[in-house]
C-alpha cells in the first residue's frame, strides 16, 4: 500500500504568459512535491510526485487558485511511475508538436505595477513600460508560439541583472513575465518631431506641454499609434479633424481615472466595470453635459447640462451631434503618466487618415501621420499585430460589443459543438474580421477595418496567416459572403485545395447571433442592416428568416423600395426620403433643401432607372433621418441612423403603425407607413425628437407584429436579433421589451458585434454545421 503518487498533468486554455508556471512551482513547493513544469505548444505540462494527500491537494488547488489572467479549458491527469525527481523545477519550453496553446489578449497595467510606477523608491518609478505577469502587452507583441520572450518583440532587449533575477525567481511577481524590463534594459520613450528628430527634455512633460499648447501629438500605444489633443481644446480638436479628414465621426476621449470620467459621463456599475476592467475598451456613455447637437439643430436637452467646474468641458468638435461620448481609461503606464502630467482628459483617436488602417510601424507612422501630428511620443518596442481599441456600448444589465479588438482578441469563443474540419471564414467588406475555427474554439480576429482600402486588405491577408501559424490551424473549409465583389469573397476564392462554402449575408448574421449565444436554433431571425447580397438579385437588409446553423428560409422582409441613384442613395439619405414619399407630401423641407435633384430622384425612383430595389432597414432609418433634417448627406457609415437615434426622445411612448401583410409569399412590413406617419407629424409641427421616438417605437412594434405572425405559421418562439441596425440601443431596447412582452425568448449579441464585425463567426458556424451533416 503506497502513499506515494506520481501524475502527469496537462493544462489547456489561456495558461501561457499569465504566471501559470510560477503558480504551479510555488504550489508544488508549498505542498512539498517534486517534479517539473514546462510550457508546450498545447499549454502547460506538469510532472508532479510526492505524498498522495499532497498530490490530491495539488490537483484541487491547480484549478481553484489559478492565476487571475488564466482561463483553464481542460485538465488531463495521467498516473505514472515515480521518476525520482529531486525538488521542483521549471523546465524550458518545448516548441515541438501541434500548436494549440492560446495567446492572451493585451492587459491593462495592474494595481501592483501602478503602485511601483508611483513609488520614487522603486527602480521602475515613472517607467512607461512597467509590466508583470498580471499585466502588459501580450497579443500585440507575440510573433509565434510558444509564448516566450524570444518569440516576442521584446527579444531585442537583453535583460539586465536585476530584471533577470526577478525573471528567474519563482517567488517574484515578474517570474517568467516575458515582456518584463526596466529603465536600465528595456524600451526607451522618445519625443520626436515629424521629421523623426529627437526632441530634448522629458518626453512626457514635453508632450503634455505641447498638448496644453493646442498641438496634436501622436502616441504609440499597444496596438498602434493614436492621435491626441486636449479634449477641451476646440481649436485643436477641429484642427485634428481637418488634418485627419475625419469630418464628423466622434473621437474617443481618455480620462485619467474613474473620478475624472464621471465628470464627463453618466457611469453606472456596468459601465464602471467595463472602464476599469483589464480589457479597457472604449465605452459609449451618456454625456454629462448638453451634448453638442448636430450643426443647426437644437436637440432637446434630455441629458441634463452639468458642466463641473473641476474639468473643462469636452470641445464641441470631439463628438458633434452625439449625446454619448466614447470614454476609456489609461491601459498602459505611458497613458497613466501622460494623463497625470496633463491633469485633464485627452482625445485619443486612431492614428490614421480617414478610413486607412491605424499606423503601427514607426517609419510608416512618421510618413503617414507626419502631416497630422506636431510631435511623436514613441518608443523602440515594436508592435507585431496592429490592433485597434475595442468599443462597447453598455445597456441596462447587458452590453453590445460594437468593435472587438484590443483586450479581447485573440481569445477564442467557445463553440457549442466541435467543428468537424478546420474552418476559415472571411467575413464581409466593412468592419471586416475573419474567423478561424478548430475543435470547440472560434478565433474571431480583431477588427481589421474596411477592406476596400489596399492596406487593410494586406492586413487581412497577413492576419489570417499569422493566426493560422499562431494557433496551428490549416483550414480545410473556407466560408465567404455571396457578394462576388467583396474583396473578402475574392480572397476566399483564391485559396486553393479547400472546400468553399458561400453563406448568405443575413443568414450569417443570424448564425453569428446563434453562435454568440451557444444556441443551435431554429429561430425567427430578424436581420436588420445596411445592405447585403440577396439571392433574388435585390439588396436585402430588413429580413425575417427561419434560420438554424445549416440553413434558412426567407419568411418576410421590409417592403422593397428603389434606391434612386444606387450607391449615391447610401451617401445621400435624402434620396431615400424621396423614394419613400414620392409626391405624397409636397412642401417638405427635405425637398426644398435638395430642390436641385429632388425631381430627378423622384423620376429615378418612379422609373426604376439606376435604382436597385432594397428591403434595407438601414435605408429606412436614413429616409426618416433626412426627413427630419438631421442628416441629408453622410460622412461615415451609419451616420444618419446614429444621429436619428441620438435625437429620439427616449421618454416618447407613441408608436407609428406599419401594415404587416401576409397574403401570399413572404410576409411584408410596410416601412413606408412609418415614413409617411413621420412626415404627417412633421407637417403638423411635431417636435423632431418626438417623431424620432415614435419612429423607433414603430419599428420595434412592426418587428414584434411580424414575429407574432411568423410564430403562428412556424411555431417558433425564439427570436434572434442581428445586423448593424441593432447597434441602435434605443431600437434594441424597445424591440427586446416588446418581443418579451409578447412571450418570445430573445437572443441578442454579447461577445461579437451585431454589425458585420460579427459576420465571420456566423459564416464559420454555418460552414461547420453543414460539414457536420
Ligand atoms: Zn502588473
Ligand atoms: Zn532591467
XYZ file of C-alpha atoms in Angstrom, residues 148-704:
557
model
C 8.294 33.032 -24.544
C 10.441 36.143 -24.774
C 12.370 35.079 -27.917
C 9.085 34.822 -29.784
C 8.014 38.377 -28.872
C 9.162 41.806 -29.986
C 10.898 42.033 -26.575
C 13.525 39.603 -27.896
C 15.530 42.674 -28.945
C 16.051 43.710 -25.301
C 18.523 41.728 -23.215
C 17.542 41.674 -19.566
C 19.783 43.450 -17.041
C 20.933 41.537 -13.968
C 18.166 42.910 -11.765
C 15.442 42.055 -14.262
C 16.973 38.625 -14.903
C 16.992 37.926 -11.169
C 13.269 38.737 -10.906
C 12.540 36.796 -14.069
C 14.191 33.668 -12.670
C 12.869 33.983 -9.123
C 9.741 31.853 -8.721
C 8.765 33.964 -5.726
C 8.734 37.171 -7.761
C 5.721 38.762 -9.455
C 7.798 39.010 -12.636
C 8.836 35.391 -12.689
C 8.789 34.495 -16.395
C 6.904 37.690 -17.259
C 8.039 37.719 -20.891
C 7.825 41.488 -21.573
C 9.457 42.441 -18.253
C 12.048 45.212 -18.373
C 13.273 48.306 -16.587
C 14.832 51.692 -17.342
C 18.282 50.032 -17.469
C 17.481 47.404 -20.062
C 14.074 47.978 -21.633
C 12.461 50.149 -24.292
C 13.017 53.885 -24.136
C 10.477 56.609 -24.608
C 11.304 59.412 -27.014
C 9.627 62.526 -28.281
C 10.306 63.205 -31.940
C 9.319 65.895 -34.390
C 7.587 64.876 -37.653
C 10.969 64.507 -39.352
C 11.997 61.962 -36.746
C 14.461 64.207 -34.904
C 14.504 63.551 -31.182
C 13.331 66.489 -29.086
C 15.168 67.057 -25.835
C 13.778 67.145 -22.344
C 11.493 64.727 -20.522
C 9.284 63.219 -23.260
C 6.185 63.030 -21.055
C 6.474 66.563 -19.733
C 7.230 67.953 -23.207
C 4.358 66.037 -24.807
C 1.999 67.337 -22.126
C 3.227 70.881 -22.731
C 2.603 70.508 -26.465
C -0.918 69.201 -25.818
C -1.566 72.084 -23.463
C -0.420 74.461 -26.199
C -3.035 73.040 -28.571
C -0.763 70.736 -30.577
C -1.518 67.290 -31.985
C 0.682 64.552 -30.530
C 0.912 61.021 -31.945
C 1.216 58.495 -29.122
C 2.434 54.941 -29.653
C 0.085 52.590 -27.836
C -0.234 48.806 -27.579
C -1.732 48.043 -30.976
C -0.868 51.152 -32.945
C -0.458 54.906 -32.887
C -3.112 57.252 -31.557
C -3.501 60.955 -32.201
C -4.060 63.087 -29.129
C -5.226 66.614 -28.399
C -6.515 68.160 -25.206
C -10.210 67.239 -25.100
C -11.346 70.702 -24.022
C -9.472 72.498 -26.801
C -11.917 73.222 -29.620
C -9.280 74.663 -31.933
C -7.049 71.634 -31.519
C -9.929 69.174 -31.947
C -11.129 70.980 -35.077
C -7.580 71.068 -36.458
C -7.225 67.333 -35.833
C -10.475 66.693 -37.741
C -9.264 68.766 -40.637
C -5.872 67.075 -40.851
C -7.293 63.579 -40.403
C -10.032 64.220 -42.994
C -12.485 62.939 -40.443
C -15.411 65.298 -40.683
C -17.872 64.215 -38.038
C -17.282 60.690 -36.731
C -16.894 61.053 -32.961
C -13.470 60.919 -31.320
C -12.844 58.848 -28.216
C -11.671 60.513 -25.019
C -9.296 59.124 -22.401
C -9.739 60.252 -18.801
C -7.126 59.776 -16.083
C -9.370 57.702 -13.839
C -12.944 56.848 -12.986
C -13.434 60.036 -10.962
C -12.401 62.205 -13.908
C -14.531 60.114 -16.264
C -17.558 60.633 -14.030
C -17.281 64.369 -14.623
C -17.823 63.760 -18.336
C -20.395 60.989 -18.493
C -23.060 59.091 -16.598
C -21.378 55.921 -15.359
C -23.375 53.103 -13.791
C -21.948 49.880 -12.344
C -21.883 48.059 -15.690
C -20.010 50.950 -17.287
C -17.600 51.319 -14.361
C -16.737 47.623 -14.531
C -16.054 47.902 -18.273
C -13.971 51.070 -17.915
C -11.776 49.656 -15.146
C -11.621 46.053 -16.385
C -8.462 44.519 -17.798
C -9.553 44.897 -21.450
C -10.123 48.686 -21.167
C -12.365 49.198 -24.203
C -13.810 52.499 -25.340
C -17.192 52.641 -23.613
C -20.011 54.688 -25.161
C -21.697 56.607 -22.363
C -24.331 59.324 -21.979
C -22.577 62.672 -21.716
C -22.920 64.732 -18.592
C -23.230 67.990 -20.418
C -25.691 69.163 -23.027
C -24.303 67.070 -25.867
C -23.349 69.451 -28.626
C -26.104 68.790 -31.173
C -25.664 68.488 -34.915
C -24.933 71.769 -36.642
C -28.002 73.955 -36.961
C -30.269 71.736 -34.894
C -31.497 72.251 -31.380
C -31.668 68.889 -29.648
C -33.999 68.653 -26.679
C -31.930 68.714 -23.517
C -32.707 65.157 -22.492
C -29.343 64.835 -20.814
C -29.065 67.435 -18.058
C -26.493 70.113 -18.695
C -23.943 69.587 -15.969
C -20.577 71.167 -16.573
C -18.473 70.577 -13.496
C -16.012 73.299 -12.705
C -13.181 70.868 -11.993
C -12.716 69.636 -15.546
C -13.062 71.727 -18.688
C -15.925 70.677 -20.935
C -15.306 68.462 -23.928
C -14.948 70.616 -27.041
C -17.889 70.531 -29.498
C -15.780 69.081 -32.313
C -14.960 65.966 -30.287
C -18.323 64.253 -30.799
C -20.631 66.518 -32.793
C -24.309 65.595 -32.824
C -23.836 62.950 -30.185
C -25.465 62.640 -26.787
C -22.946 59.979 -25.914
C -19.206 60.055 -25.551
C -16.699 57.250 -26.143
C -14.613 57.105 -22.983
C -11.691 54.960 -21.929
C -9.216 54.855 -19.086
C -5.425 54.514 -19.369
C -4.284 51.000 -20.188
C -0.529 51.465 -20.373
C 1.859 53.086 -17.919
C 2.637 55.632 -20.637
C -1.041 56.682 -20.690
C -1.101 56.911 -16.896
C 1.966 59.139 -16.827
C 0.757 61.396 -19.636
C -2.744 61.838 -18.202
C -1.376 62.527 -14.726
C 1.013 65.129 -16.108
C -1.720 66.845 -18.085
C -4.403 66.642 -15.374
C -7.218 66.744 -17.896
C -8.771 64.357 -20.441
C -7.421 63.962 -23.961
C -8.891 62.974 -27.281
C -7.230 59.687 -28.239
C -8.244 58.646 -31.710
C -6.734 56.103 -34.072
C -3.579 57.231 -35.853
C -4.674 57.232 -39.465
C -6.031 59.396 -42.241
C -9.801 58.957 -42.712
C -10.505 55.267 -43.431
C -6.960 53.927 -43.627
C -5.897 51.336 -41.057
C -4.241 52.551 -37.869
C -0.473 53.093 -38.207
C 1.612 50.727 -36.058
C 5.090 50.646 -37.582
C 7.343 53.544 -36.607
C 8.571 54.587 -40.055
C 5.120 54.201 -41.558
C 3.648 56.276 -38.727
C 6.125 59.081 -39.371
C 5.278 59.029 -43.067
C 1.509 58.753 -42.767
C 0.964 60.869 -39.673
C 3.711 63.400 -40.342
C 1.185 65.809 -41.809
C -1.180 65.420 -38.862
C 0.915 65.237 -35.706
C 3.189 68.002 -34.453
C 5.185 65.503 -32.404
C 5.515 61.757 -31.839
C 5.625 60.235 -28.373
C 7.162 56.956 -29.384
C 9.420 54.104 -28.304
C 11.506 51.213 -29.566
C 9.333 48.239 -28.597
C 7.872 47.018 -31.886
C 4.189 46.255 -32.329
C 3.758 42.970 -34.178
C -0.027 42.944 -34.605
C -1.981 46.052 -35.463
C -4.919 46.146 -33.039
C -7.464 48.934 -32.612
C -9.261 49.819 -29.408
C -12.418 47.832 -28.735
C -15.732 49.689 -28.491
C -18.603 48.635 -26.246
C -21.983 50.117 -25.526
C -23.370 49.173 -22.125
C -27.096 48.532 -21.878
C -29.023 48.043 -18.655
C -27.674 44.701 -17.396
C -26.034 43.880 -20.717
C -23.545 45.097 -23.287
C -23.317 45.432 -27.034
C -19.856 44.891 -28.470
C -19.505 47.356 -31.332
C -15.873 46.679 -32.182
C -13.986 43.683 -30.831
C -10.238 44.155 -30.848
C -7.623 45.043 -28.195
C -8.199 43.348 -24.856
C -10.448 40.653 -26.374
C -8.753 39.253 -29.479
C -7.290 36.707 -29.987
C -9.009 34.928 -27.093
C -11.268 32.273 -28.610
C -15.015 31.949 -28.240
C -16.178 28.524 -27.144
C -18.429 26.739 -29.624
C -21.335 24.516 -28.611
C -20.059 21.659 -30.771
C -16.602 20.908 -32.108
C -16.193 21.699 -35.790
C -15.520 18.548 -37.854
C -12.800 20.142 -40.023
C -10.920 23.424 -39.505
C -12.741 26.418 -40.998
C -11.636 29.833 -42.163
C -14.445 32.372 -42.589
C -13.555 35.544 -44.449
C -16.326 37.877 -43.258
C -17.768 40.756 -45.230
C -16.372 44.014 -46.582
C -16.858 46.764 -43.990
C -15.827 46.389 -40.339
C -14.057 43.269 -41.526
C -12.942 40.389 -39.330
C -12.072 36.799 -40.151
C -12.688 33.734 -38.046
C -10.712 30.510 -37.682
C -12.494 27.607 -36.060
C -10.925 24.373 -34.872
C -12.226 21.940 -32.296
C -14.535 23.842 -29.996
C -12.741 27.148 -30.472
C -13.581 30.035 -32.755
C -10.833 32.632 -33.067
C -12.519 35.794 -34.315
C -9.815 38.210 -35.400
C -9.546 41.725 -34.083
C -11.457 44.361 -36.088
C -9.451 44.860 -39.269
C -11.377 47.643 -40.995
C -12.901 48.318 -44.381
C -11.339 46.049 -46.975
C -11.779 48.445 -49.890
C -8.524 50.020 -48.664
C -5.409 48.295 -50.037
C -3.504 48.466 -46.749
C -6.421 46.979 -44.878
C -6.668 44.136 -47.360
C -2.992 43.370 -46.792
C -3.588 43.398 -43.018
C -6.449 40.992 -43.562
C -4.371 38.515 -45.577
C -1.366 38.763 -43.226
C -3.642 38.460 -40.214
C -5.066 35.183 -41.500
C -1.553 33.783 -41.976
C -0.477 34.949 -38.522
C -3.482 33.370 -36.775
C -3.068 30.135 -38.753
C 0.558 29.879 -37.655
C -0.080 31.015 -34.093
C -2.874 28.558 -33.426
C -1.665 25.793 -35.732
C -4.784 25.775 -37.884
C -4.861 24.617 -41.511
C -8.314 25.431 -42.844
C -9.962 22.747 -44.951
C -13.156 24.734 -45.433
C -13.265 28.394 -46.429
C -16.531 30.280 -45.940
C -17.388 33.575 -47.617
C -20.190 36.010 -48.403
C -22.273 35.567 -51.556
C -21.342 39.038 -52.788
C -18.944 38.336 -55.675
C -17.427 41.824 -55.499
C -16.377 41.735 -51.842
C -12.596 41.566 -51.586
C -13.069 39.073 -48.755
C -15.012 36.814 -51.138
C -12.304 37.114 -53.774
C -9.624 36.362 -51.191
C -11.559 33.272 -50.080
C -11.975 32.010 -53.638
C -8.264 32.431 -54.360
C -7.395 29.891 -51.670
C -6.940 26.544 -53.387
C -7.143 22.994 -52.143
C -10.023 23.711 -49.804
C -13.792 23.382 -49.902
C -15.563 26.731 -50.436
C -18.857 27.495 -48.744
C -20.883 30.587 -49.672
C -23.093 31.898 -46.871
C -25.898 34.401 -47.450
C -25.176 37.648 -45.609
C -28.248 37.773 -43.379
C -28.159 34.074 -42.647
C -24.594 34.649 -41.451
C -25.822 37.460 -39.179
C -28.418 35.225 -37.533
C -25.945 32.317 -37.322
C -23.482 34.693 -35.619
C -26.142 35.534 -33.045
C -26.854 31.819 -32.516
C -23.144 31.007 -32.123
C -22.697 34.035 -29.872
C -25.384 32.598 -27.583
C -24.433 28.927 -27.960
C -27.921 28.221 -29.325
C -28.498 25.790 -32.209
C -31.803 27.322 -33.378
C -34.068 27.217 -35.238
C -35.236 30.737 -34.526
C -37.058 33.559 -36.188
C -34.068 35.618 -37.230
C -34.509 39.363 -37.593
C -31.541 40.628 -39.614
C -31.692 44.406 -39.996
C -28.689 46.094 -41.559
C -27.495 48.378 -44.347
C -27.261 46.153 -47.388
C -26.419 42.557 -48.171
C -26.434 40.442 -51.282
C -29.825 38.716 -51.612
C -30.415 35.506 -53.513
C -33.061 37.095 -55.771
C -30.825 39.762 -57.282
C -32.101 42.519 -54.963
C -30.361 44.093 -51.983
C -31.591 42.698 -48.676
C -31.372 44.321 -45.278
C -34.691 44.083 -43.425
C -35.085 40.317 -43.236
C -37.163 37.842 -41.273
C -35.634 34.386 -41.613
C -36.415 30.977 -40.284
C -32.850 30.018 -39.505
C -30.667 27.460 -37.847
C -26.965 26.938 -38.424
C -27.332 24.802 -41.531
C -29.910 26.761 -43.460
C -32.547 29.444 -43.651
C -35.789 30.376 -45.354
C -36.778 33.980 -46.082
C -40.126 34.298 -44.318
C -40.547 38.030 -44.664
C -38.918 41.383 -45.243
C -39.441 45.107 -45.281
C -41.325 46.259 -48.376
C -38.850 46.932 -51.153
C -38.140 50.468 -52.294
C -35.907 51.772 -55.056
C -32.575 53.373 -54.144
C -32.548 56.345 -56.531
C -29.041 56.665 -57.935
C -27.828 53.374 -56.431
C -24.770 53.911 -54.225
C -25.459 57.674 -54.222
C -28.541 56.924 -52.109
C -26.280 55.459 -49.415
C -24.213 58.651 -49.195
C -27.247 60.930 -49.553
C -30.067 59.756 -47.290
C -32.463 62.431 -48.660
C -32.756 60.271 -51.795
C -34.368 57.576 -49.654
C -36.876 60.104 -48.313
C -37.800 60.858 -51.926
C -38.048 57.139 -52.714
C -40.370 56.500 -49.782
C -42.594 59.575 -50.027
C -42.695 60.142 -53.806
C -45.145 63.045 -54.395
C -47.149 62.378 -51.227
C -46.037 65.262 -49.060
C -45.392 68.390 -51.094
C -43.704 71.304 -49.391
C -41.392 69.348 -47.109
C -38.140 70.978 -46.066
C -36.125 67.984 -47.224
C -37.406 68.554 -50.791
C -36.604 72.260 -50.566
C -33.113 71.635 -49.229
C -32.385 69.254 -52.084
C -34.541 71.000 -54.691
C -31.893 70.745 -57.403
C -32.005 66.978 -57.624
C -35.280 66.119 -55.869
C -37.329 65.817 -59.077
C -34.555 63.787 -60.634
C -34.560 61.365 -57.686
C -38.357 61.039 -57.900
C -38.029 60.263 -61.587
C -35.368 57.609 -60.985
C -37.491 56.047 -58.236
C -40.619 56.025 -60.431
C -38.928 54.566 -63.499
C -36.537 52.241 -61.660
C -33.688 53.655 -63.695
C -30.376 53.329 -61.773
C -32.497 52.446 -58.744
C -31.874 48.943 -57.402
C -34.602 47.593 -55.148
C -33.842 47.118 -51.494
C -35.570 45.898 -48.350
C -32.859 47.525 -46.212
C -33.739 48.691 -42.712
C -30.706 50.984 -42.717
C -32.124 52.878 -45.701
C -35.481 53.197 -43.894
C -33.720 54.894 -40.959
C -31.851 57.085 -43.461
C -35.140 58.235 -45.016
C -36.504 59.399 -41.659
C -33.212 61.000 -40.620
C -33.176 63.177 -43.757
C -36.917 63.862 -43.477
C -36.354 65.356 -40.022
C -33.479 67.498 -41.254
C -30.946 65.577 -39.212
C -28.749 64.276 -41.996
C -29.064 64.780 -45.777
C -25.556 63.572 -46.536
C -23.288 61.312 -44.519
C -19.548 61.334 -43.957
C -19.289 57.913 -42.264
C -21.135 54.613 -42.387
C -24.414 54.627 -40.453
C -24.210 58.333 -39.541
C -27.810 59.250 -40.439
C -29.253 56.439 -38.331
C -26.858 57.078 -35.447
C -27.827 60.740 -35.280
C -31.520 59.873 -35.614
C -31.203 57.683 -32.539
C -29.357 60.469 -30.723
C -32.224 62.838 -31.445
C -35.033 60.482 -30.413
C -36.836 61.379 -27.207
C -36.429 58.268 -25.035
C -39.484 59.301 -22.993
C -41.767 59.083 -26.039
C -44.108 56.089 -25.875
C -46.159 56.621 -29.034
C -45.502 54.307 -31.993
C -46.320 54.762 -35.661
C -48.278 51.875 -37.138
C -46.968 49.867 -40.080
C -49.006 47.364 -42.056
C -47.806 43.766 -41.900
C -49.243 41.833 -44.843
C -49.197 38.074 -45.071
C -51.366 37.381 -48.111
C -49.115 35.306 -50.342
C -45.418 34.561 -50.323
C -43.179 36.158 -47.726
C -44.637 38.470 -45.112
C -44.127 42.151 -45.915
C -43.692 45.006 -43.437
C -44.661 48.364 -44.930
C -41.808 50.610 -43.799
C -43.299 53.375 -45.944
C -46.186 53.663 -43.462
C -43.683 54.785 -40.817
C -42.098 57.387 -43.091
C -45.490 58.790 -44.097
C -46.648 58.987 -40.456
C -43.441 60.831 -39.594
C -43.999 63.241 -42.488
C -47.595 63.873 -41.323
C -46.354 64.679 -37.813
C -43.608 66.908 -39.172
C -46.099 68.846 -41.289
C -48.280 69.227 -38.184
C -45.350 70.808 -36.349
C -44.481 67.916 -34.013
C -41.023 68.072 -32.434
C -38.462 66.011 -34.409
C -37.281 64.331 -31.180
C -40.816 63.075 -30.574
C -41.131 61.943 -34.195
C -37.830 60.071 -33.979
C -39.064 58.408 -30.777
C -42.354 57.347 -32.383
C -40.463 56.026 -35.400
C -38.145 53.857 -33.261
C -41.135 52.523 -31.320
C -42.953 51.937 -34.602
C -40.095 49.809 -35.973
C -39.982 47.798 -32.729
C -43.768 47.296 -32.877
C -43.638 46.233 -36.535
C -40.873 43.696 -35.816
C -42.942 42.285 -32.956
